[in-house]
PDB file of C-alpha atoms in Angstrom:
ATOM      1  CA  MET X1153     -22.678 -59.715 -39.809  1.00  0.00           C
ATOM      2  CA  LEU X1154     -23.442 -56.069 -39.017  1.00  0.00           C
ATOM      3  CA  LEU X1155     -26.559 -57.021 -37.055  1.00  0.00           C
ATOM      4  CA  ARG X1156     -24.543 -59.554 -35.055  1.00  0.00           C
ATOM      5  CA  LEU X1157     -22.157 -56.789 -34.023  1.00  0.00           C
ATOM      6  CA  ILE X1158     -24.814 -54.172 -33.282  1.00  0.00           C
ATOM      7  CA  ALA X1159     -26.852 -56.270 -30.825  1.00  0.00           C
ATOM      8  CA  PRO X1160     -23.998 -57.015 -28.365  1.00  0.00           C
ATOM      9  CA  LEU X1161     -22.758 -53.413 -28.547  1.00  0.00           C
ATOM     10  CA  ALA X1162     -26.244 -52.065 -27.829  1.00  0.00           C
ATOM     11  CA  PHE X1163     -26.596 -54.428 -24.886  1.00  0.00           C
ATOM     12  CA  LEU X1164     -23.239 -53.432 -23.408  1.00  0.00           C
ATOM     13  CA  ALA X1165     -24.123 -49.753 -23.728  1.00  0.00           C
ATOM     14  CA  ALA X1166     -27.471 -50.294 -21.995  1.00  0.00           C
ATOM     15  CA  THR X1167     -25.861 -52.338 -19.239  1.00  0.00           C
ATOM     16  CA  ALA X1168     -23.174 -49.717 -18.667  1.00  0.00           C
ATOM     17  CA  THR X1169     -25.886 -47.104 -18.175  1.00  0.00           C
ATOM     18  CA  ALA X1170     -28.096 -49.294 -16.027  1.00  0.00           C
ATOM     19  CA  ALA X1171     -25.382 -50.635 -13.753  1.00  0.00           C
ATOM     20  CA  LEU X1172     -24.268 -47.208 -12.505  1.00  0.00           C
ATOM     21  CA  ALA X1173     -20.580 -46.656 -11.772  1.00  0.00           C
ATOM     22  CA  ASP X1174     -20.611 -48.989  -8.805  1.00  0.00           C
ATOM     23  CA  CYS X1175     -20.335 -52.780  -8.864  1.00  0.00           C
ATOM     24  CA  GLY X1176     -21.186 -53.089 -12.559  1.00  0.00           C
ATOM     25  CA  ARG X1177     -19.759 -55.566 -15.034  1.00  0.00           C
ATOM     26  CA  SER X1178     -16.651 -53.501 -15.784  1.00  0.00           C
ATOM     27  CA  ASP X1179     -16.247 -52.031 -12.272  1.00  0.00           C
ATOM     28  CA  PRO X1180     -14.703 -53.477  -9.139  1.00  0.00           C
ATOM     29  CA  PRO X1181     -17.312 -55.638  -7.384  1.00  0.00           C
ATOM     30  CA  CYS X1182     -19.119 -54.655  -4.214  1.00  0.00           C
ATOM     31  CA  GLU X1183     -17.638 -56.275  -1.107  1.00  0.00           C
ATOM     32  CA  VAL X1184     -19.720 -57.755   1.706  1.00  0.00           C
ATOM     33  CA  ASP X1185     -19.088 -60.180   4.509  1.00  0.00           C
ATOM     34  CA  GLN X1186     -17.606 -63.391   3.030  1.00  0.00           C
ATOM     35  CA  GLY X1187     -17.446 -62.276  -0.588  1.00  0.00           C
ATOM     36  CA  THR X1188     -18.341 -59.972  -3.479  1.00  0.00           C
ATOM     37  CA  TYR X1189     -21.136 -59.315  -5.980  1.00  0.00           C
ATOM     38  CA  ARG X1190     -21.925 -57.269  -9.070  1.00  0.00           C
ATOM     39  CA  ILE X1191     -25.209 -55.666 -10.026  1.00  0.00           C
ATOM     40  CA  ALA X1192     -27.027 -54.149 -13.015  1.00  0.00           C
ATOM     41  CA  LEU X1193     -29.915 -51.742 -12.409  1.00  0.00           C
ATOM     42  CA  PRO X1194     -32.775 -50.713 -14.696  1.00  0.00           C
ATOM     43  CA  ASP X1195     -32.853 -47.214 -16.144  1.00  0.00           C
ATOM     44  CA  GLY X1196     -34.583 -44.605 -14.029  1.00  0.00           C
ATOM     45  CA  PRO X1197     -35.050 -44.114 -10.287  1.00  0.00           C
ATOM     46  CA  ALA X1198     -36.106 -46.918  -7.998  1.00  0.00           C
ATOM     47  CA  PRO X1199     -39.889 -47.309  -7.661  1.00  0.00           C
ATOM     48  CA  ASN X1200     -41.639 -46.949  -4.315  1.00  0.00           C
ATOM     49  CA  GLY X1201     -40.508 -49.844  -2.189  1.00  0.00           C
ATOM     50  CA  GLY X1202     -37.324 -50.352  -4.205  1.00  0.00           C
ATOM     51  CA  TYR X1203     -36.320 -52.334  -7.291  1.00  0.00           C
ATOM     52  CA  PRO X1204     -37.628 -55.883  -7.552  1.00  0.00           C
ATOM     53  CA  HIS X1205     -34.674 -58.143  -8.180  1.00  0.00           C
ATOM     54  CA  VAL X1206     -33.366 -61.427  -9.500  1.00  0.00           C
ATOM     55  CA  MET X1207     -30.244 -62.823  -7.865  1.00  0.00           C
ATOM     56  CA  PHE X1208     -28.654 -65.147 -10.436  1.00  0.00           C
ATOM     57  CA  LEU X1209     -25.934 -67.658  -9.535  1.00  0.00           C
ATOM     58  CA  HIS X1210     -23.349 -68.620 -12.159  1.00  0.00           C
ATOM     59  CA  GLY X1211     -22.345 -72.173 -13.015  1.00  0.00           C
ATOM     60  CA  ALA X1212     -19.215 -74.046 -11.942  1.00  0.00           C
ATOM     61  CA  GLY X1213     -16.117 -72.082 -12.896  1.00  0.00           C
ATOM     62  CA  GLY X1214     -18.210 -69.025 -13.755  1.00  0.00           C
ATOM     63  CA  THR X1215     -18.011 -65.431 -12.564  1.00  0.00           C
ATOM     64  CA  SER X1216     -20.300 -62.612 -11.545  1.00  0.00           C
ATOM     65  CA  ARG X1217     -18.924 -60.616 -14.476  1.00  0.00           C
ATOM     66  CA  GLY X1218     -19.925 -63.427 -16.797  1.00  0.00           C
ATOM     67  CA  VAL X1219     -23.499 -63.424 -15.504  1.00  0.00           C
ATOM     68  CA  LEU X1220     -23.924 -59.734 -16.286  1.00  0.00           C
ATOM     69  CA  GLY X1221     -22.621 -60.442 -19.781  1.00  0.00           C
ATOM     70  CA  MET X1222     -25.476 -62.870 -20.530  1.00  0.00           C
ATOM     71  CA  ALA X1223     -27.386 -60.403 -22.721  1.00  0.00           C
ATOM     72  CA  GLN X1224     -30.131 -62.851 -23.646  1.00  0.00           C
ATOM     73  CA  MET X1225     -31.049 -63.210 -19.980  1.00  0.00           C
ATOM     74  CA  VAL X1226     -30.061 -59.909 -18.371  1.00  0.00           C
ATOM     75  CA  GLN X1227     -31.537 -57.458 -20.855  1.00  0.00           C
ATOM     76  CA  PRO X1228     -35.156 -58.710 -20.585  1.00  0.00           C
ATOM     77  CA  LEU X1229     -34.913 -58.532 -16.794  1.00  0.00           C
ATOM     78  CA  LEU X1230     -33.648 -54.946 -16.888  1.00  0.00           C
ATOM     79  CA  GLU X1231     -36.268 -53.920 -19.429  1.00  0.00           C
ATOM     80  CA  ARG X1232     -38.992 -55.174 -17.107  1.00  0.00           C
ATOM     81  CA  GLY X1233     -37.631 -53.111 -14.229  1.00  0.00           C
ATOM     82  CA  TYR X1234     -35.693 -55.766 -12.322  1.00  0.00           C
ATOM     83  CA  ALA X1235     -32.247 -55.363 -10.826  1.00  0.00           C
ATOM     84  CA  VAL X1236     -29.925 -58.276 -11.613  1.00  0.00           C
ATOM     85  CA  ILE X1237     -27.597 -59.304  -8.787  1.00  0.00           C
ATOM     86  CA  ALA X1238     -24.654 -61.583  -9.565  1.00  0.00           C
ATOM     87  CA  PRO X1239     -22.815 -62.977  -6.516  1.00  0.00           C
ATOM     88  CA  GLN X1240     -19.348 -64.481  -6.912  1.00  0.00           C
ATOM     89  CA  ALA X1241     -18.733 -68.030  -5.727  1.00  0.00           C
ATOM     90  CA  LEU X1242     -15.540 -69.006  -3.935  1.00  0.00           C
ATOM     91  CA  SER X1243     -12.488 -69.646  -6.095  1.00  0.00           C
ATOM     92  CA  TRP X1244     -12.450 -73.038  -7.774  1.00  0.00           C
ATOM     93  CA  ARG X1245      -9.185 -74.785  -8.657  1.00  0.00           C
ATOM     94  CA  GLY X1246      -7.268 -71.597  -7.947  1.00  0.00           C
ATOM     95  CA  GLY X1247      -8.778 -69.588 -10.800  1.00  0.00           C
ATOM     96  CA  GLU X1248     -11.057 -66.570 -11.077  1.00  0.00           C
ATOM     97  CA  GLY X1249     -14.096 -68.788 -11.598  1.00  0.00           C
ATOM     98  CA  GLY X1250     -15.934 -70.117  -8.583  1.00  0.00           C
ATOM     99  CA  ILE X1251     -17.985 -72.982  -7.162  1.00  0.00           C
ATOM    100  CA  TRP X1252     -20.853 -72.856  -4.660  1.00  0.00           C
ATOM    101  CA  SER X1253     -20.900 -74.676  -1.323  1.00  0.00           C
ATOM    102  CA  PHE X1254     -24.220 -76.435  -1.802  1.00  0.00           C
ATOM    103  CA  LEU X1255     -23.637 -80.039  -0.771  1.00  0.00           C
ATOM    104  CA  PRO X1256     -24.852 -80.918   2.756  1.00  0.00           C
ATOM    105  CA  GLU X1257     -22.268 -80.852   5.532  1.00  0.00           C
ATOM    106  CA  THR X1258     -22.702 -84.613   5.913  1.00  0.00           C
ATOM    107  CA  THR X1259     -21.434 -85.056   2.338  1.00  0.00           C
ATOM    108  CA  ARG X1260     -18.735 -82.397   2.138  1.00  0.00           C
ATOM    109  CA  PRO X1261     -17.821 -79.601   4.596  1.00  0.00           C
ATOM    110  CA  ARG X1262     -19.159 -76.293   3.319  1.00  0.00           C
ATOM    111  CA  ALA X1263     -16.493 -73.675   2.681  1.00  0.00           C
ATOM    112  CA  ARG X1264     -18.962 -70.822   3.217  1.00  0.00           C
ATOM    113  CA  ASP X1265     -22.425 -70.260   4.645  1.00  0.00           C
ATOM    114  CA  GLU X1266     -23.995 -69.315   1.318  1.00  0.00           C
ATOM    115  CA  ALA X1267     -27.382 -68.435   2.826  1.00  0.00           C
ATOM    116  CA  ALA X1268     -25.708 -65.880   5.107  1.00  0.00           C
ATOM    117  CA  PHE X1269     -23.632 -64.603   2.170  1.00  0.00           C
ATOM    118  CA  PHE X1270     -26.724 -64.009   0.015  1.00  0.00           C
ATOM    119  CA  ALA X1271     -28.513 -62.332   2.925  1.00  0.00           C
ATOM    120  CA  SER X1272     -25.581 -59.941   3.401  1.00  0.00           C
ATOM    121  CA  ILE X1273     -25.688 -59.080  -0.319  1.00  0.00           C
ATOM    122  CA  LEU X1274     -29.387 -58.252  -0.135  1.00  0.00           C
ATOM    123  CA  SER X1275     -28.877 -56.071   2.937  1.00  0.00           C
ATOM    124  CA  ASP X1276     -26.031 -54.212   1.269  1.00  0.00           C
ATOM    125  CA  ALA X1277     -27.880 -53.788  -2.043  1.00  0.00           C
ATOM    126  CA  GLN X1278     -31.003 -52.466  -0.311  1.00  0.00           C
ATOM    127  CA  VAL X1279     -28.977 -49.622   1.175  1.00  0.00           C
ATOM    128  CA  ARG X1280     -26.508 -49.056  -1.646  1.00  0.00           C
ATOM    129  CA  HIS X1281     -28.721 -49.625  -4.699  1.00  0.00           C
ATOM    130  CA  GLY X1282     -32.312 -49.165  -3.545  1.00  0.00           C
ATOM    131  CA  LEU X1283     -33.492 -52.759  -3.807  1.00  0.00           C
ATOM    132  CA  SER X1284     -36.811 -53.948  -2.466  1.00  0.00           C
ATOM    133  CA  LYS X1285     -36.650 -55.881   0.791  1.00  0.00           C
ATOM    134  CA  ASP X1286     -38.984 -58.654  -0.306  1.00  0.00           C
ATOM    135  CA  LYS X1287     -39.628 -58.650  -4.077  1.00  0.00           C
ATOM    136  CA  GLY X1288     -36.899 -61.072  -5.024  1.00  0.00           C
ATOM    137  CA  MET X1289     -36.220 -64.324  -6.835  1.00  0.00           C
ATOM    138  CA  LEU X1290     -33.151 -66.538  -6.497  1.00  0.00           C
ATOM    139  CA  ALA X1291     -32.200 -68.238  -9.751  1.00  0.00           C
ATOM    140  CA  GLY X1292     -29.103 -69.982 -11.029  1.00  0.00           C
ATOM    141  CA  PHE X1293     -27.661 -72.154 -13.779  1.00  0.00           C
ATOM    142  CA  SER X1294     -26.074 -75.607 -13.469  1.00  0.00           C
ATOM    143  CA  ALA X1295     -24.039 -75.559 -10.225  1.00  0.00           C
ATOM    144  CA  GLY X1296     -25.883 -72.315  -9.478  1.00  0.00           C
ATOM    145  CA  GLY X1297     -29.128 -74.234  -9.990  1.00  0.00           C
ATOM    146  CA  PHE X1298     -27.963 -76.871  -7.502  1.00  0.00           C
ATOM    147  CA  MET X1299     -27.245 -74.079  -5.021  1.00  0.00           C
ATOM    148  CA  VAL X1300     -30.718 -72.597  -5.569  1.00  0.00           C
ATOM    149  CA  SER X1301     -32.351 -75.977  -4.974  1.00  0.00           C
ATOM    150  CA  TYR X1302     -30.519 -76.671  -1.722  1.00  0.00           C
ATOM    151  CA  LEU X1303     -31.106 -73.180  -0.360  1.00  0.00           C
ATOM    152  CA  ALA X1304     -34.813 -73.362  -1.247  1.00  0.00           C
ATOM    153  CA  CYS X1305     -35.026 -76.702   0.547  1.00  0.00           C
ATOM    154  CA  GLU X1306     -33.196 -75.531   3.670  1.00  0.00           C
ATOM    155  CA  THR X1307     -34.427 -71.913   3.942  1.00  0.00           C
ATOM    156  CA  PRO X1308     -37.603 -71.654   1.814  1.00  0.00           C
ATOM    157  CA  SER X1309     -38.544 -68.217   3.146  1.00  0.00           C
ATOM    158  CA  ALA X1310     -35.224 -66.532   2.217  1.00  0.00           C
ATOM    159  CA  PHE X1311     -36.624 -65.428  -1.181  1.00  0.00           C
ATOM    160  CA  PHE X1312     -40.119 -64.946  -2.526  1.00  0.00           C
ATOM    161  CA  ALA X1313     -39.474 -67.427  -5.353  1.00  0.00           C
ATOM    162  CA  TYR X1314     -36.827 -69.822  -6.667  1.00  0.00           C
ATOM    163  CA  ALA X1315     -35.957 -70.694 -10.266  1.00  0.00           C
ATOM    164  CA  PRO X1316     -33.140 -73.224 -10.786  1.00  0.00           C
ATOM    165  CA  VAL X1317     -32.047 -73.923 -14.366  1.00  0.00           C
ATOM    166  CA  ALA X1318     -30.313 -77.231 -15.164  1.00  0.00           C
ATOM    167  CA  GLY X1319     -29.562 -78.041 -11.532  1.00  0.00           C
ATOM    168  CA  GLY X1320     -31.444 -79.922  -8.812  1.00  0.00           C
ATOM    169  CA  PHE X1321     -30.120 -82.161  -6.027  1.00  0.00           C
ATOM    170  CA  TRP X1322     -27.243 -84.625  -5.707  1.00  0.00           C
ATOM    171  CA  ARG X1323     -27.490 -88.163  -4.365  1.00  0.00           C
ATOM    172  CA  PRO X1324     -28.282 -88.993  -1.714  1.00  0.00           C
ATOM    173  CA  HIS X1325     -31.254 -86.673  -2.139  1.00  0.00           C
ATOM    174  CA  PRO X1326     -32.479 -84.778   0.925  1.00  0.00           C
ATOM    175  CA  THR X1327     -35.142 -86.750   2.752  1.00  0.00           C
ATOM    176  CA  GLU X1328     -37.320 -83.675   3.293  1.00  0.00           C
ATOM    177  CA  CYS X1329     -37.327 -79.887   2.975  1.00  0.00           C
ATOM    178  CA  ALA X1330     -38.049 -77.261   5.604  1.00  0.00           C
ATOM    179  CA  GLY X1331     -41.321 -76.043   4.122  1.00  0.00           C
ATOM    180  CA  PRO X1332     -43.343 -75.179   1.030  1.00  0.00           C
ATOM    181  CA  VAL X1333     -41.837 -73.106  -1.772  1.00  0.00           C
ATOM    182  CA  ARG X1334     -42.623 -71.171  -4.918  1.00  0.00           C
ATOM    183  CA  LEU X1335     -40.310 -72.941  -7.341  1.00  0.00           C
ATOM    184  CA  LEU X1336     -39.972 -73.150 -11.130  1.00  0.00           C
ATOM    185  CA  HIS X1337     -37.455 -75.727 -12.336  1.00  0.00           C
ATOM    186  CA  THR X1338     -36.307 -75.400 -15.961  1.00  0.00           C
ATOM    187  CA  HIS X1339     -34.333 -78.120 -17.741  1.00  0.00           C
ATOM    188  CA  GLY X1340     -33.178 -79.045 -21.236  1.00  0.00           C
ATOM    189  CA  TRP X1341     -34.557 -82.281 -22.685  1.00  0.00           C
ATOM    190  CA  THR X1342     -31.174 -83.113 -24.256  1.00  0.00           C
ATOM    191  CA  ASP X1343     -28.957 -81.868 -21.407  1.00  0.00           C
ATOM    192  CA  ARG X1344     -25.960 -84.209 -21.204  1.00  0.00           C
ATOM    193  CA  THR X1345     -23.977 -82.239 -18.602  1.00  0.00           C
ATOM    194  CA  VAL X1346     -26.759 -82.494 -16.021  1.00  0.00           C
ATOM    195  CA  PRO X1347     -29.060 -85.170 -17.483  1.00  0.00           C
ATOM    196  CA  LEU X1348     -32.615 -85.330 -16.177  1.00  0.00           C
ATOM    197  CA  GLU X1349     -31.785 -88.716 -14.640  1.00  0.00           C
ATOM    198  CA  GLY X1350     -28.454 -87.543 -13.193  1.00  0.00           C
ATOM    199  CA  ARG X1351     -24.964 -88.999 -13.721  1.00  0.00           C
ATOM    200  CA  PRO X1352     -21.832 -89.868 -11.726  1.00  0.00           C
ATOM    201  CA  LEU X1353     -18.923 -87.430 -11.445  1.00  0.00           C
ATOM    202  CA  GLY X1354     -15.831 -89.388 -10.532  1.00  0.00           C
ATOM    203  CA  ASP X1355     -16.041 -92.059  -7.842  1.00  0.00           C
ATOM    204  CA  ARG X1356     -17.610 -89.923  -5.113  1.00  0.00           C
ATOM    205  CA  PHE X1357     -20.358 -87.677  -6.453  1.00  0.00           C
ATOM    206  CA  LEU X1358     -23.577 -88.517  -8.225  1.00  0.00           C
ATOM    207  CA  GLN X1359     -25.958 -85.963  -9.675  1.00  0.00           C
ATOM    208  CA  GLY X1360     -29.521 -86.624  -8.632  1.00  0.00           C
ATOM    209  CA  ASP X1361     -32.649 -87.380 -10.618  1.00  0.00           C
ATOM    210  CA  ILE X1362     -34.685 -84.260 -11.453  1.00  0.00           C
ATOM    211  CA  PHE X1363     -37.957 -86.177 -11.294  1.00  0.00           C
ATOM    212  CA  ASP X1364     -37.089 -87.528  -7.840  1.00  0.00           C
ATOM    213  CA  GLY X1365     -36.379 -83.932  -6.853  1.00  0.00           C
ATOM    214  CA  MET X1366     -39.820 -82.869  -8.055  1.00  0.00           C
ATOM    215  CA  ALA X1367     -41.315 -85.595  -5.840  1.00  0.00           C
ATOM    216  CA  LEU X1368     -39.421 -84.083  -2.904  1.00  0.00           C
ATOM    217  CA  TRP X1369     -40.841 -80.660  -3.717  1.00  0.00           C
ATOM    218  CA  ARG X1370     -44.359 -82.093  -3.948  1.00  0.00           C
ATOM    219  CA  GLY X1371     -43.884 -83.435  -0.432  1.00  0.00           C
ATOM    220  CA  ALA X1372     -42.677 -80.056   0.811  1.00  0.00           C
ATOM    221  CA  ASN X1373     -45.718 -78.413  -0.794  1.00  0.00           C
ATOM    222  CA  SER X1374     -48.110 -80.977   0.715  1.00  0.00           C
ATOM    223  CA  CYS X1375     -49.281 -82.289  -2.649  1.00  0.00           C
ATOM    224  CA  THR X1376     -51.537 -85.305  -2.226  1.00  0.00           C
ATOM    225  CA  SER X1377     -51.105 -86.562  -5.801  1.00  0.00           C
ATOM    226  CA  PRO X1378     -48.053 -86.903  -8.046  1.00  0.00           C
ATOM    227  CA  ALA X1379     -50.216 -85.983 -11.045  1.00  0.00           C
ATOM    228  CA  PRO X1380     -49.907 -82.359 -12.141  1.00  0.00           C
ATOM    229  CA  SER X1381     -52.890 -80.074 -11.735  1.00  0.00           C
ATOM    230  CA  GLY X1382     -52.185 -78.476 -15.099  1.00  0.00           C
ATOM    231  CA  VAL X1383     -50.059 -78.791 -18.231  1.00  0.00           C
ATOM    232  CA  SER X1384     -49.378 -76.095 -20.809  1.00  0.00           C
ATOM    233  CA  GLN X1385     -46.970 -74.871 -23.447  1.00  0.00           C
ATOM    234  CA  SER X1386     -45.512 -71.368 -23.724  1.00  0.00           C
ATOM    235  CA  GLY X1387     -43.188 -70.935 -26.659  1.00  0.00           C
ATOM    236  CA  ALA X1388     -40.736 -73.828 -26.617  1.00  0.00           C
ATOM    237  CA  PHE X1389     -41.411 -74.634 -22.957  1.00  0.00           C
ATOM    238  CA  LEU X1390     -43.499 -77.660 -21.991  1.00  0.00           C
ATOM    239  CA  ARG X1391     -44.812 -76.968 -18.507  1.00  0.00           C
ATOM    240  CA  ARG X1392     -46.337 -79.000 -15.683  1.00  0.00           C
ATOM    241  CA  LYS X1393     -47.594 -77.423 -12.463  1.00  0.00           C
ATOM    242  CA  TRP X1394     -48.856 -78.600  -9.108  1.00  0.00           C
ATOM    243  CA  ASP X1395     -51.324 -76.499  -7.091  1.00  0.00           C
ATOM    244  CA  CYS X1396     -50.922 -77.756  -3.549  1.00  0.00           C
ATOM    245  CA  ALA X1397     -50.024 -75.663  -0.483  1.00  0.00           C
ATOM    246  CA  PRO X1398     -52.089 -72.441  -0.605  1.00  0.00           C
ATOM    247  CA  GLY X1399     -49.955 -69.435  -1.489  1.00  0.00           C
ATOM    248  CA  PHE X1400     -47.126 -71.527  -2.928  1.00  0.00           C
ATOM    249  CA  ALA X1401     -46.348 -72.983  -6.345  1.00  0.00           C
ATOM    250  CA  LEU X1402     -44.396 -75.739  -8.046  1.00  0.00           C
ATOM    251  CA  GLU X1403     -43.698 -76.025 -11.762  1.00  0.00           C
ATOM    252  CA  LEU X1404     -41.428 -77.908 -14.158  1.00  0.00           C
ATOM    253  CA  ALA X1405     -40.567 -76.438 -17.586  1.00  0.00           C
ATOM    254  CA  LEU X1406     -38.777 -78.565 -20.170  1.00  0.00           C
ATOM    255  CA  TYR X1407     -37.363 -77.239 -23.433  1.00  0.00           C
ATOM    256  CA  PRO X1408     -35.859 -78.965 -26.510  1.00  0.00           C
ATOM    257  CA  GLY X1409     -32.237 -78.084 -25.865  1.00  0.00           C
ATOM    258  CA  GLY X1410     -29.099 -78.856 -23.952  1.00  0.00           C
ATOM    259  CA  HIS X1411     -27.131 -77.417 -21.044  1.00  0.00           C
ATOM    260  CA  ARG X1412     -27.823 -73.681 -21.197  1.00  0.00           C
ATOM    261  CA  VAL X1413     -30.137 -70.924 -20.054  1.00  0.00           C
ATOM    262  CA  PRO X1414     -32.650 -71.058 -22.907  1.00  0.00           C
ATOM    263  CA  GLU X1415     -33.886 -68.098 -24.895  1.00  0.00           C
ATOM    264  CA  GLY X1416     -37.141 -66.829 -23.415  1.00  0.00           C
ATOM    265  CA  TRP X1417     -36.389 -68.085 -19.914  1.00  0.00           C
ATOM    266  CA  ALA X1418     -36.216 -64.615 -18.340  1.00  0.00           C
ATOM    267  CA  ASP X1419     -39.662 -63.534 -19.520  1.00  0.00           C
ATOM    268  CA  MET X1420     -41.194 -66.905 -18.686  1.00  0.00           C
ATOM    269  CA  ALA X1421     -39.758 -66.835 -15.158  1.00  0.00           C
ATOM    270  CA  LEU X1422     -40.891 -63.248 -14.543  1.00  0.00           C
ATOM    271  CA  ASP X1423     -44.396 -63.950 -15.885  1.00  0.00           C
ATOM    272  CA  TRP X1424     -44.589 -66.901 -13.499  1.00  0.00           C
ATOM    273  CA  MET X1425     -43.324 -64.967 -10.469  1.00  0.00           C
ATOM    274  CA  GLU X1426     -45.409 -61.869 -11.143  1.00  0.00           C
ATOM    275  CA  GLY X1427     -48.518 -64.003 -11.446  1.00  0.00           C
ATOM    276  CA  LEU X1428     -47.770 -65.478  -8.037  1.00  0.00           C
ATOM    277  CA  ALA X1429     -47.121 -62.033  -6.545  1.00  0.00           C
ATOM    278  CA  GLU X1430     -50.435 -60.724  -7.895  1.00  0.00           C
ATOM    279  CA  ALA X1431     -52.297 -63.713  -6.472  1.00  0.00           C
ATOM    280  CA  ASP X1432     -50.487 -63.276  -3.156  1.00  0.00           C
ATOM    281  CA  GLN X1433     -51.403 -59.587  -3.047  1.00  0.00           C
ATOM    282  CA  ALA X1434     -55.038 -60.386  -3.833  1.00  0.00           C
ATOM    283  CA  THR X1435     -55.278 -62.507  -0.673  1.00  0.00           C
ATOM    284  CA  ILE X1436     -54.280 -59.597   1.592  1.00  0.00           C
ATOM    285  CA  PRO X1437     -57.476 -58.088   3.070  1.00  0.00           C
ATOM    286  CA  PRO X1438     -57.943 -54.314   2.541  1.00  0.00           C
ATOM    287  CA  GLU X1439     -57.181 -52.077   5.493  1.00  0.00           C
TER     288      GLU X1439
END
């Protein structure tokens, strides 16, 4: 019991130090055009070029404060030198929790231009918190994962990499995406909230099929074969990757669990992104 109490208290103390006295979990959020966000920063000064960062989008009914309280995910990111940015979605059902405007305009009018909102957060955080201008990943859980998928499809160059967890597309699926991406999709094998095959929500909405979504991504990345170029296992994650468009990447990671951000996801996602960044840097000719 004592160990169960010590771990959360240690995490909260570390987060309080890392997040500064501005926009942290227990502080008023930072305000930008169209909304607010919170942020946790690693210990120590920003490196040359600024902090690399992960912008993580909460699920339906979630909050930015709740994201920064996800010790299992946030602490590994901070320890590896990444800032964690937690935007707040628009109010849902009149409560503090929010929902993202991810469905296409043809399906449901968007209440906010989320791409512009995220861009304004990055601009503000670069000035206010010393973030890097280009070393960033957009990730999200459940409804946040849906938002990540749609933004990656519509504006693939907005972030260096994308990492949706338990959220893909809704039906009807997009017919095509704007360009190739670096994308790691993570999903629980026994997820019943967002099943791999999708499910109906009421009479109007239907969650899409994750495997159909991967086919869409293979098209965006100009893959000539549906067969993966490699399969592997890291910890509990069963992984399949496709090496297609040069300089880009596509991977699916399944784990034996349900609707959650699984333990080990943060390190797996960072290992994946950092490997891509190193390969990308290696292709730049010396001056």
